[in-house]
XYZ file of C-alpha atoms in Angstrom:
732
model
C -17.032 -149.277 -1.815
C -14.154 -147.992 -3.122
C -12.699 -147.508 0.420
C -13.217 -151.005 0.895
C -10.238 -152.070 -1.714
C -6.460 -151.626 0.818
C -8.395 -154.255 2.852
C -8.716 -156.642 -0.027
C -4.851 -156.054 -1.380
C -2.104 -158.207 0.132
C 0.470 -155.965 1.307
C 2.927 -158.418 -0.295
C 2.911 -157.091 -4.166
C -0.746 -154.653 -3.196
C -2.832 -156.197 -5.485
C -5.082 -158.085 -4.673
C -5.912 -161.267 -3.238
C -5.182 -163.942 -4.985
C -5.310 -167.679 -3.419
C -4.813 -165.805 0.200
C -3.622 -167.730 3.487
C -4.658 -167.140 6.724
C -1.365 -166.776 9.191
C -1.438 -167.311 12.790
C -1.032 -163.819 13.408
C -4.472 -163.636 11.379
C -3.227 -161.537 9.069
C -3.288 -162.398 5.006
C -1.334 -163.037 2.466
C -1.496 -164.389 -1.083
C 0.051 -167.612 -1.669
C 2.480 -166.830 -3.809
C 3.683 -163.379 -1.940
C 3.509 -165.855 1.564
C 6.412 -168.491 -1.123
C 8.659 -165.465 -2.128
C 9.463 -163.709 1.486
C 10.226 -167.598 2.757
C 13.569 -166.956 4.583
C 15.436 -169.546 5.540
C 17.400 -170.610 8.083
C 19.693 -173.154 9.900
C 19.266 -176.355 11.328
C 19.297 -175.589 14.831
C 16.413 -173.820 15.400
C 13.398 -176.809 12.793
C 11.380 -177.454 14.225
C 12.117 -180.792 14.253
C 15.265 -180.068 16.145
C 13.444 -177.806 18.771
C 10.789 -181.146 19.798
C 14.118 -184.061 20.135
C 15.410 -180.885 22.397
C 11.633 -181.071 24.206
C 10.893 -177.182 23.557
C 8.762 -177.359 20.851
C 5.283 -175.955 21.677
C 3.058 -175.274 18.884
C 3.272 -176.690 14.698
C 4.249 -172.909 14.775
C 6.625 -171.788 16.348
C 7.176 -167.884 17.000
C 10.769 -167.161 16.774
C 12.272 -164.357 19.358
C 11.844 -160.561 18.452
C 15.075 -160.149 20.215
C 17.217 -163.451 18.027
C 15.220 -162.188 14.357
C 15.772 -159.080 13.489
C 14.704 -158.755 10.048
C 12.088 -156.008 9.658
C 12.810 -152.782 11.156
C 11.379 -148.124 10.399
C 15.144 -147.412 11.560
C 17.251 -149.865 9.494
C 19.716 -149.189 6.964
C 17.310 -151.225 4.230
C 18.806 -154.312 4.577
C 17.563 -157.482 7.226
C 19.177 -160.328 8.196
C 18.525 -163.301 11.107
C 20.643 -162.016 14.210
C 20.788 -165.586 16.130
C 23.546 -167.015 13.269
C 26.547 -164.512 12.558
C 26.971 -166.833 8.987
C 23.111 -166.225 7.968
C 22.478 -165.062 4.407
C 21.312 -161.747 4.392
C 19.129 -159.829 1.362
C 17.848 -156.535 0.545
C 14.787 -155.376 1.550
C 11.906 -154.852 -0.786
C 8.853 -152.705 -0.129
C 5.962 -153.508 -1.390
C 4.026 -151.425 -3.393
C 1.537 -150.023 -0.659
C 4.611 -149.171 1.656
C 5.010 -153.046 2.996
C 8.758 -153.984 3.920
C 9.375 -157.643 2.543
C 12.497 -159.799 2.250
C 12.982 -161.655 -1.001
C 14.348 -165.192 -1.653
C 18.081 -165.374 -1.196
C 18.144 -167.837 -4.285
C 15.766 -167.089 -7.192
C 13.294 -170.428 -6.590
C 13.376 -172.912 -9.318
C 10.857 -172.836 -12.625
C 8.271 -175.349 -11.974
C 4.718 -175.841 -13.238
C 3.551 -176.916 -10.086
C 0.413 -174.458 -8.124
C 2.532 -172.835 -5.318
C 0.809 -174.328 -2.581
C 2.395 -178.174 -4.236
C 5.981 -177.092 -4.887
C 8.126 -178.054 -2.706
C 9.414 -175.195 0.655
C 13.236 -174.943 0.749
C 13.889 -177.097 4.688
C 13.911 -174.936 7.844
C 12.368 -172.033 6.141
C 11.086 -168.976 8.451
C 8.079 -166.542 6.794
C 7.588 -163.115 8.593
C 4.661 -161.396 8.497
C 4.917 -157.851 6.676
C 2.554 -156.258 8.829
C 3.102 -156.816 11.983
C 6.391 -158.440 11.353
C 5.915 -161.483 14.555
C 8.122 -164.436 12.646
C 7.601 -168.052 12.938
C 9.233 -171.226 11.222
C 7.324 -173.830 9.015
C 7.271 -177.591 10.145
C 6.941 -180.302 6.739
C 3.340 -179.393 5.676
C 4.918 -175.848 4.201
C 2.446 -173.125 2.728
C -0.218 -176.556 3.098
C -0.265 -175.884 6.529
C -2.185 -172.703 6.614
C -5.396 -171.724 5.551
C -6.776 -170.427 3.106
C -9.486 -167.258 3.758
C -13.062 -168.603 1.505
C -14.374 -166.001 2.600
C -11.588 -162.968 1.430
C -11.651 -165.040 -2.088
C -15.642 -164.608 -2.509
C -15.014 -160.772 -1.599
C -12.103 -160.090 -3.525
C -14.592 -161.767 -6.714
C -17.413 -159.494 -5.561
C -15.883 -156.342 -5.170
C -14.118 -157.112 -8.573
C -17.692 -158.088 -10.744
C -19.240 -154.732 -9.376
C -16.189 -152.893 -10.861
C -17.333 -152.095 -14.465
C -13.790 -151.339 -15.524
C -11.817 -153.824 -17.916
C -10.430 -157.019 -15.563
C -6.456 -155.996 -16.151
C -3.542 -158.909 -16.245
C -3.301 -160.281 -12.754
C 0.855 -161.162 -13.554
C 2.106 -158.030 -15.062
C 4.396 -156.888 -12.113
C 4.000 -152.585 -12.889
C 1.006 -151.100 -14.986
C -1.528 -154.364 -15.418
C -2.142 -154.232 -19.434
C -6.194 -155.419 -20.254
C -5.977 -159.284 -19.577
C -6.924 -160.811 -23.317
C -8.069 -164.554 -22.098
C -8.373 -166.357 -18.699
C -7.170 -169.767 -17.572
C -10.324 -172.309 -16.614
C -7.808 -174.344 -15.178
C -5.535 -171.868 -13.441
C -8.367 -169.912 -12.627
C -5.966 -165.849 -13.950
C -6.500 -163.225 -15.993
C -3.367 -162.706 -18.360
C -2.458 -160.189 -21.242
C -0.720 -161.348 -23.612
C 3.068 -160.583 -23.143
C 2.115 -163.006 -19.239
C 0.527 -165.427 -21.101
C 3.430 -166.461 -24.184
C 5.442 -165.906 -20.739
C 3.636 -167.871 -18.192
C 1.562 -169.884 -19.722
C 2.782 -171.079 -23.583
C 0.867 -173.768 -25.699
C 2.678 -176.417 -24.884
C 3.400 -179.358 -22.311
C 0.541 -179.948 -19.653
C -0.840 -176.223 -19.942
C -1.456 -177.273 -23.497
C -4.885 -178.797 -22.205
C -6.090 -175.795 -20.542
C -8.629 -174.141 -21.646
C -8.426 -170.250 -22.638
C -11.356 -168.326 -22.225
C -12.174 -164.207 -23.159
C -11.815 -162.280 -20.346
C -15.417 -161.344 -20.301
C -16.759 -165.560 -19.983
C -14.269 -166.059 -17.705
C -15.259 -163.168 -15.362
C -19.301 -165.212 -15.846
C -17.920 -168.259 -15.174
C -16.440 -167.589 -11.956
C -19.310 -165.929 -10.805
C -21.320 -168.779 -11.572
C -18.465 -171.479 -10.345
C -19.528 -173.759 -6.903
C -17.846 -172.310 -4.605
C -15.060 -173.607 -2.824
C -15.435 -176.087 -0.077
C -12.582 -175.039 2.820
C -10.851 -178.271 3.708
C -8.112 -179.305 6.552
C -5.002 -178.127 5.991
C -4.101 -181.014 8.008
C -6.134 -183.500 6.602
C -7.089 -182.595 2.647
C -9.570 -184.956 1.796
C -11.845 -183.582 4.910
C -13.996 -181.220 4.927
C -14.331 -178.777 8.359
C -16.652 -179.981 10.174
C -16.500 -178.341 14.155
C -14.636 -175.860 15.369
C -12.397 -176.482 18.111
C -13.354 -173.795 21.120
C -9.564 -173.515 22.546
C -7.484 -172.991 19.217
C -10.386 -170.980 18.147
C -10.155 -172.761 14.777
C -12.537 -175.220 11.886
C -11.741 -178.814 12.568
C -12.242 -182.134 10.789
C -13.527 -185.043 12.049
C -10.832 -186.959 11.638
C -8.327 -184.008 14.078
C -11.354 -184.980 16.612
C -10.142 -188.473 16.200
C -6.678 -188.881 16.267
C -5.610 -185.773 15.692
C -4.146 -182.566 18.836
C -8.011 -181.228 18.867
C -9.285 -185.023 20.189
C -9.570 -183.726 24.026
C -10.825 -180.024 23.208
C -14.046 -178.538 23.310
C -15.705 -178.595 20.369
C -18.902 -177.139 18.679
C -20.991 -177.805 15.437
C -19.496 -174.955 12.830
C -22.396 -173.850 11.955
C -23.844 -172.686 15.380
C -20.291 -171.155 16.122
C -20.461 -169.672 12.575
C -24.142 -168.065 13.638
C -22.520 -166.903 17.126
C -19.338 -165.474 15.537
C -21.957 -163.562 12.636
C -24.205 -162.580 15.660
C -20.973 -160.889 18.085
C -19.038 -159.973 14.078
C -22.349 -157.868 13.857
C -22.634 -156.396 17.303
C -19.117 -155.776 17.240
C -19.909 -153.603 13.892
C -22.414 -151.948 15.621
C -20.010 -150.384 17.872
C -18.213 -149.498 15.433
C -21.067 -147.620 13.330
C -21.929 -145.472 16.013
C -18.158 -144.571 16.404
C -17.618 -143.898 12.340
C -21.107 -141.789 12.696
C -19.170 -139.731 14.998
C -16.110 -139.564 13.400
C -18.566 -138.439 10.143
C -20.439 -135.612 12.110
C -17.036 -133.992 14.032
C -15.109 -134.483 10.186
C -18.610 -131.705 9.327
C -17.945 -129.737 12.604
C -14.086 -129.334 11.996
C -15.156 -128.583 7.585
C -17.801 -126.494 9.410
C -14.314 -124.941 11.617
C -12.334 -124.649 9.058
C -15.380 -122.215 7.136
C -15.841 -120.727 10.156
C -11.575 -120.147 10.162
C -11.956 -119.146 6.985
C -15.190 -116.074 7.719
C -13.587 -115.720 11.138
C -9.749 -114.700 9.243
C -11.649 -112.560 6.986
C -13.838 -110.479 10.045
C -10.650 -110.114 12.037
C -8.613 -108.929 9.305
C -10.755 -106.540 8.012
C -11.570 -105.432 12.340
C -7.694 -105.271 12.577
C -7.673 -103.082 8.964
C -10.053 -100.988 10.570
C -8.458 -100.395 14.363
C -5.007 -99.583 12.164
C -6.838 -96.540 10.210
C -8.287 -95.753 13.023
C -5.256 -95.451 14.053
C -3.559 -93.471 10.497
C -6.971 -91.454 11.100
C -6.131 -90.384 14.594
C -2.282 -89.447 13.563
C -3.413 -87.281 10.481
C -5.581 -85.377 12.612
C -3.162 -84.419 15.047
C -0.360 -84.084 12.229
C -3.154 -81.793 10.931
C -2.736 -79.973 14.398
C 0.511 -80.114 14.819
C 0.803 -78.642 10.650
C -1.747 -75.611 11.796
C 0.108 -75.007 14.904
C 3.315 -74.721 12.642
C 1.455 -73.002 10.660
C 0.530 -70.336 13.566
C 3.874 -70.073 14.975
C 5.227 -69.349 11.699
C 2.423 -66.413 10.754
C 3.180 -65.274 14.273
C 7.369 -64.537 13.395
C 6.583 -63.585 10.658
C 4.435 -60.666 11.614
C 6.596 -59.748 15.015
C 9.399 -59.331 12.530
C 7.750 -56.972 9.352
C 6.087 -55.127 12.744
C 9.720 -54.659 13.689
C 10.708 -54.853 9.869
C 8.454 -51.465 9.512
C 9.196 -49.831 12.770
C 12.542 -49.854 12.091
C 12.525 -49.103 8.608
C 10.970 -45.016 9.671
C 12.652 -44.375 12.499
C 15.759 -44.752 10.505
C 14.048 -42.999 7.780
C 13.279 -39.973 10.442
C 17.168 -40.524 11.828
C 18.776 -40.633 8.879
C 16.597 -37.022 7.978
C 17.505 -35.527 11.798
C 21.570 -36.325 10.226
C 21.415 -34.930 7.371
C 19.548 -31.600 8.438
C 22.260 -31.365 11.795
C 24.747 -31.700 9.102
C 23.398 -29.339 7.148
C 23.304 -26.347 10.163
C 26.737 -27.327 10.604
C 27.531 -25.842 7.676
C 25.834 -22.548 8.333
C 27.907 -19.849 9.190
C 25.960 -16.956 11.411
C 27.484 -18.460 14.602
C 24.330 -16.102 16.661
C 21.600 -18.173 14.532
C 23.208 -21.232 15.078
C 23.159 -20.944 18.431
C 19.366 -20.209 18.692
C 19.001 -23.841 17.694
C 21.980 -25.763 18.587
C 20.885 -26.439 22.050
C 17.148 -28.010 20.300
C 19.326 -30.693 18.050
C 22.007 -31.068 20.157
C 18.900 -33.121 22.643
C 16.667 -34.483 19.629
C 20.444 -35.775 18.642
C 20.763 -37.196 21.785
C 17.366 -38.409 22.731
C 17.171 -40.327 18.461
C 20.167 -42.007 19.835
C 18.722 -43.099 23.606
C 15.403 -44.424 21.719
C 18.466 -46.536 19.649
C 19.689 -47.615 22.154
C 16.572 -49.649 24.057
C 16.651 -52.986 22.180
C 15.442 -51.139 19.094
C 18.534 -53.538 17.396
C 17.942 -56.495 19.116
C 15.073 -58.597 17.112
C 11.965 -59.107 18.639
C 11.749 -63.101 17.445
C 14.472 -65.921 17.374
C 14.145 -67.761 13.386
C 14.129 -70.827 15.729
C 10.965 -72.497 16.572
C 10.376 -73.168 19.932
C 7.870 -76.226 19.598
C 10.387 -79.396 19.388
C 7.870 -82.853 18.936
C 8.311 -85.649 21.333
C 7.580 -88.938 19.211
C 9.494 -91.323 21.171
C 6.206 -92.466 23.348
C 3.913 -92.748 20.468
C 6.681 -94.545 18.866
C 7.499 -97.022 21.078
C 3.229 -97.104 21.657
C 3.541 -98.524 17.817
C 6.570 -101.076 18.442
C 4.545 -102.401 21.263
C 1.330 -102.743 19.523
C -0.067 -106.354 19.900
C -2.208 -108.479 20.344
C -3.598 -109.271 23.917
C -4.004 -113.096 23.768
C -7.643 -113.821 26.349
C -6.187 -115.935 29.056
C -8.472 -118.136 30.836
C -10.031 -116.077 34.113
C -9.585 -117.638 37.702
C -12.399 -118.864 39.545
C -14.067 -116.533 41.626
C -13.684 -117.471 45.856
C -15.365 -120.262 47.063
C -18.949 -119.342 48.433
C -18.292 -117.883 52.372
C -19.993 -119.803 55.986
C -21.656 -117.833 58.153
C -20.351 -119.417 61.760
C -23.573 -119.785 63.627
C -21.910 -119.883 66.893
C -20.589 -116.905 66.189
C -22.932 -114.490 65.082
C -25.604 -112.813 67.842
C -27.117 -109.678 68.341
C -27.262 -107.391 71.764
C -29.824 -104.574 72.213
C -29.303 -102.501 68.163
C -26.129 -104.114 67.273
C -25.797 -107.112 64.855
C -22.651 -109.288 65.236
C -21.399 -111.094 62.408
C -18.515 -113.927 61.751
C -17.615 -115.614 58.790
C -14.798 -118.277 57.287
C -14.022 -119.474 53.367
C -15.060 -123.557 53.410
C -12.164 -125.948 54.586
C -11.765 -127.562 50.878
C -12.139 -123.633 49.031
C -8.604 -123.665 47.059
C -9.724 -119.758 46.114
C -8.401 -117.487 48.116
C -10.547 -114.372 48.147
C -8.737 -110.808 48.436
C -12.096 -109.705 50.934
C -16.294 -109.861 51.786
C -19.149 -108.558 51.506
C -21.294 -107.971 54.150
C -24.761 -106.743 52.991
C -27.929 -106.688 55.327
C -31.250 -105.536 54.991
C -33.730 -102.357 56.245
C -35.197 -104.776 59.292
C -38.917 -105.093 57.227
C -37.828 -107.065 54.399
C -36.671 -104.249 51.846
C -33.305 -104.566 49.526
C -30.222 -105.579 51.070
C -27.649 -102.879 51.061
C -23.584 -102.850 52.391
C -22.837 -102.159 55.813
C -18.779 -103.850 54.679
C -15.924 -104.385 52.542
C -12.412 -105.858 53.919
C -10.429 -108.745 54.812
C -11.912 -109.244 58.124
C -13.701 -111.976 58.917
C -16.338 -110.020 61.911
C -18.252 -107.345 61.761
C -20.549 -106.107 64.745
C -23.246 -103.598 62.789
C -24.727 -100.765 65.529
C -27.714 -98.720 64.949
C -30.077 -101.017 64.220
C -34.034 -100.403 65.051
C -35.378 -102.455 68.274
C -37.688 -104.775 67.742
C -36.550 -106.261 64.620
C -35.876 -108.968 62.201
C -32.633 -108.155 60.119
C -31.370 -110.895 57.011
C -27.856 -110.950 56.685
C -25.497 -112.708 54.072
C -22.106 -112.460 52.931
C -19.966 -113.292 49.861
C -16.356 -113.308 48.886
C -14.249 -111.274 46.166
C -11.551 -111.299 44.106
C -9.939 -110.299 40.818
C -11.976 -112.621 38.395
C -14.936 -112.002 40.572
C -17.305 -111.805 43.469
C -18.804 -115.413 44.775
C -22.860 -116.294 45.606
C -24.429 -115.403 48.578
C -24.193 -117.526 52.041
C -27.050 -118.201 53.469
C -29.466 -115.956 54.648
C -29.064 -115.762 58.338
C -32.406 -114.220 59.733
C -31.153 -111.637 63.220
C -33.368 -110.370 66.155
C -32.615 -107.188 67.837
C -33.934 -106.336 71.199
C -36.986 -105.070 72.393
C -35.909 -102.702 74.334
C -35.216 -100.543 77.190
C -38.319 -97.594 76.213
C -39.235 -97.766 72.856
C -41.402 -95.124 73.110
C -39.350 -92.530 75.089
C -36.334 -93.535 72.305
C -39.009 -93.258 69.663
C -37.485 -89.458 68.674
C -33.949 -90.691 68.569
C -34.428 -93.477 66.218
C -36.873 -91.669 64.095
C -33.663 -89.860 63.855
C -31.595 -92.656 62.971
C -34.069 -93.911 60.498
C -34.004 -91.451 58.920
C -29.698 -91.486 58.286
C -30.864 -94.089 56.478
C -27.007 -95.839 56.690
C -26.410 -98.817 59.057
C -22.862 -98.220 60.766
C -20.559 -100.685 60.169
C -18.021 -101.692 63.269
C -14.489 -103.627 61.996
C -11.707 -105.321 64.474
C -8.108 -105.283 62.334
C -4.507 -104.449 63.916
C -1.837 -103.478 62.510
C 0.344 -104.511 59.821
C 3.507 -106.088 59.923
C 3.444 -106.206 56.264
C 3.298 -102.911 55.783
C 6.001 -101.207 58.252
C 8.889 -99.956 58.830
C 11.100 -102.405 59.657
C 11.919 -100.111 63.305
C 8.660 -100.182 64.241
C 8.029 -102.449 67.162
C 5.229 -103.879 67.451
C 2.890 -106.428 70.309
C -0.140 -107.630 71.867
C -0.776 -109.371 69.117
C -0.382 -105.891 66.425
C -2.312 -103.645 68.619
C 0.759 -102.181 70.794
C 3.138 -100.030 68.848
C 6.042 -98.338 69.318
C 9.896 -98.045 67.716
C 13.089 -98.450 67.863
C 14.029 -95.235 65.532
C 14.078 -91.111 67.127
C 12.695 -90.493 63.573
C 9.560 -90.962 62.714
C 8.375 -94.254 60.471
C 5.326 -95.599 59.771
C 2.804 -98.612 60.798
C -0.334 -98.848 59.058
C -3.571 -101.002 59.970
C -4.279 -104.727 58.136
C -7.732 -103.500 56.677
C -8.608 -101.321 54.226
C -12.267 -98.202 54.114
C -13.677 -97.695 50.828
C -17.171 -96.793 51.656
C -18.878 -96.589 55.329
C -18.510 -94.646 58.782
C -15.474 -96.136 60.685
C -14.150 -94.686 64.112
C -11.313 -96.147 65.986
C -8.813 -95.106 69.030
C -5.184 -94.643 70.031
C -4.404 -94.829 74.089
C -0.659 -93.571 74.820
C 0.976 -96.356 76.040
C 4.031 -93.987 76.588
C 5.680 -90.960 75.980
C 8.915 -89.381 76.586
C 10.000 -85.959 75.323
C 7.128 -84.032 74.128
C 8.212 -85.578 70.934
C 4.741 -85.095 67.943
C 3.395 -88.657 66.749
C 0.956 -89.060 63.729
C -2.168 -90.591 63.536
C -4.590 -90.752 60.335
C -4.813 -92.764 57.060
C -3.077 -93.495 53.799
C -3.100 -95.411 51.177
C -0.854 -98.179 50.818
C 2.275 -96.924 49.378
C 2.411 -94.299 51.633
C 5.881 -93.678 52.449
C 7.139 -94.911 55.706
C 10.388 -93.447 56.835
C 9.041 -90.479 57.243
C 6.197 -87.977 59.520
C 2.457 -89.352 58.036
C 1.285 -86.366 56.046
C 4.924 -85.063 54.629
C 2.811 -86.473 51.140
C 0.366 -86.541 49.113
C -0.702 -90.281 50.334
C -1.378 -89.556 54.210
C -4.574 -87.389 54.981
C -3.220 -87.449 59.499
C -3.282 -84.884 62.142
C -0.247 -84.150 64.314
C 0.073 -83.471 68.021
C 3.147 -82.669 70.831
C 2.135 -81.725 74.829
C 0.553 -78.159 73.528
C -1.138 -78.357 70.297
C -1.896 -79.705 66.630
C -1.980 -79.767 63.741
C -3.603 -81.469 60.226
C -0.884 -81.832 57.306
C -1.402 -83.114 54.256
C 1.573 -83.740 50.867
C 3.797 -80.953 53.782
C 0.834 -78.835 54.515
C 0.106 -77.608 57.813
C -3.662 -76.155 58.794
C -5.655 -75.022 61.789
C -3.386 -75.506 64.367
C -5.629 -76.110 67.489
C -4.361 -75.434 71.288
C -4.683 -78.259 73.481
C -2.256 -81.884 73.341
C -1.003 -84.718 75.004
C 0.387 -86.373 77.515
C 0.804 -90.081 78.944
C -3.145 -91.635 79.250
C -4.960 -89.416 76.871
C -6.822 -90.728 73.864
C -6.819 -89.971 69.696
C -9.947 -90.291 67.849
C -10.244 -90.800 64.123
C -13.356 -90.464 62.992
C -13.538 -91.826 58.729
C -16.967 -91.324 57.051
C -16.505 -92.163 53.081
C -20.247 -91.115 53.065
C -20.068 -87.957 53.454
C -16.325 -87.605 52.563
C -14.768 -86.283 56.173
C -12.149 -87.325 58.540
C -12.218 -86.202 61.421
C -9.835 -86.072 64.761
C -10.851 -86.037 68.755
C -8.533 -85.716 72.157
C -10.171 -87.512 75.137
C -13.693 -87.443 73.725
C -13.518 -84.035 72.271
C -13.478 -83.023 68.755
C -9.276 -81.607 68.528
C -10.680 -78.407 65.845
C -12.806 -78.235 62.484
C -13.210 -80.902 60.027
C -10.219 -81.651 59.259
C -9.910 -82.797 55.924
C -13.367 -82.903 53.581
C -13.625 -84.741 49.916
C -11.552 -88.066 51.211
C -12.320 -90.544 48.530
C -10.830 -94.106 47.369
C -8.852 -97.217 49.525
C -7.977 -95.808 52.899
C -5.860 -97.952 55.615
C -5.303 -96.861 59.674
C -2.278 -95.412 59.876
C 0.682 -94.093 63.137
C 4.049 -92.808 63.059
C 6.230 -92.422 65.109
C 9.720 -92.649 67.175
C 10.883 -94.407 70.014
C 9.638 -92.071 72.689
C 6.184 -92.760 71.817
C 4.047 -96.339 72.351
C 0.238 -96.279 71.877
C -1.744 -99.197 71.493
C -4.670 -99.608 68.695
C -8.552 -99.977 69.759
C -11.351 -100.915 67.144
C -14.852 -102.596 66.795
C -15.976 -98.975 68.749
C -19.668 -97.404 68.050
C -19.122 -93.639 66.579
C -19.675 -91.034 68.836
C -22.757 -89.902 70.347
C -22.856 -86.689 69.363
C -21.556 -86.956 65.678
C -24.280 -89.795 65.550
C -27.112 -87.051 66.611
C -25.364 -84.085 64.082
C -25.077 -86.641 61.171
C -29.051 -87.575 61.214
C -29.832 -83.744 62.151
C -28.130 -83.178 58.885
């Protein structure tokens, strides 16, 4: 019950309510505290003047909040009645529980009457310290407010449930322990407050003072005071006014303002409101239960955060220690290299020292021997050996002159440690914030009206749902083997239509498609069942078809056009981006709109115009290929360039496999990209041009062309692979 204590304390004095009254705003105040915060208003704002002017609407007239500024969270500590400049101002104080209240401008005159019976200044105004609504009292003063007997009973039961000693009810700061209780005043006093506020003389001498414990018992045993009408003090409440939502007496119904209102029996409304309060408490109890569970969850989160913090710190320390260990290991390796270089330099220099020492000793010996020979006086003997000595001296001199006196090793270490990238990486070492990934694309829809089969080929078309908001970067088309087996990918790309060739005649295939982006792949579309044709003579064709089956591959055919977005600015496109030429005499590059990373793909280009024998190039390229040079000049393109007489294959500016046979106007160039075998092959007028141009090609490739203003070509896609290549592939 201790959690309820704040509900039982007055917002002005901070103590338990004493004789609480109910304000029209439904908040409570001690009767004495209500009197303490009264403020006198000008005559023009009195209820009598309002009723006289016809503006009064009730016994308690709320002041316009624009005119009353008795309370403000942002004021300077002073409240004033803003409607009149001559109104007195009084300092604003704070109650023990933090609510601002306004004491009276003048201290009340000393009186021995109870707060309810004491006279109230005319035209008094009271402001609720909780909701800050202001109202002007009528002639009844504080007696016009009903007393909250229920709150008194709750406070009594709460105080009785506490075993602590009873405290004085009149101490201003720290309440002292009560020594007596006045049965007539129903107040507990300590000795100083009893001498000051309840002297044993005059009318108070007849009051009976009892010990606090006896007073508590007598208070508990005293009959509950019956609530009386505020307008008719001799009448008890007997009915309930539904319109005013308040208990009334019989006399109020006969002659008061409630005579025309709907009323009900007090006991029935008491039970009804108890039931409504119980129902409301059930909902509030559920919220309180949820709040307790939420608090348990939050406390669990605190524990989990602490545990995760310890675990994360340990992981961070381990990661940093691993980096330090790796750095120490690398340090040891580098030091070993330095030591090795050090030993090598020392060995070379020491060997050279040893060699020079021996040579110098020999040279010195020869010089000393020659000097001694020169001292001889026998001419014939000298001439017998002089030629040999001269040759030996010259030979020895020549030996010293062939770099012998040049150090074979420098003192500097030809090693320089570049630690700037590592330092930069260390400075950039930071936590990566995991972001919520974007959603995957919606499931594609197969367009049944555009899907069909012809002979042993199937054409499928699909699209994104109309209300899809997530873009797809590409699609994956899958078919089974015609016998209910596993699905396999037959096309991956951005196009939404694909023709699959090389299927079995008179077979049933299942097809499905899914979309993908950087986040992931969508669910599969609904499965579409396709039936191929019966064929002209299946038995005579069975050998070739069985060979196709042996390939165990399905060849996908896709439609695409040139991509204006990736083309050089000098490129000129027309015919729905299928025909291309150039405005420059220099070679310019344009790419296809579709990239290939798997499967077998074949397309052709026809030469519409060919002037002055230029050499256009055809092939495939990466997306970042150079656009202002001939295709194949850099390492991002694989191409065949051809003039009117011969052709060459070119990659990374390396020219290979010169082949006789060129092109003219009307010629057809075919490009076959077999990513299953990782090869690229070229054709001119349906004949293979040279050997296989490139092998071991892997990755993502885009069809590409480079040309100048003397050439115009047109792209043809959706074509089957040449027959002879299919036959050769099946045999292989």
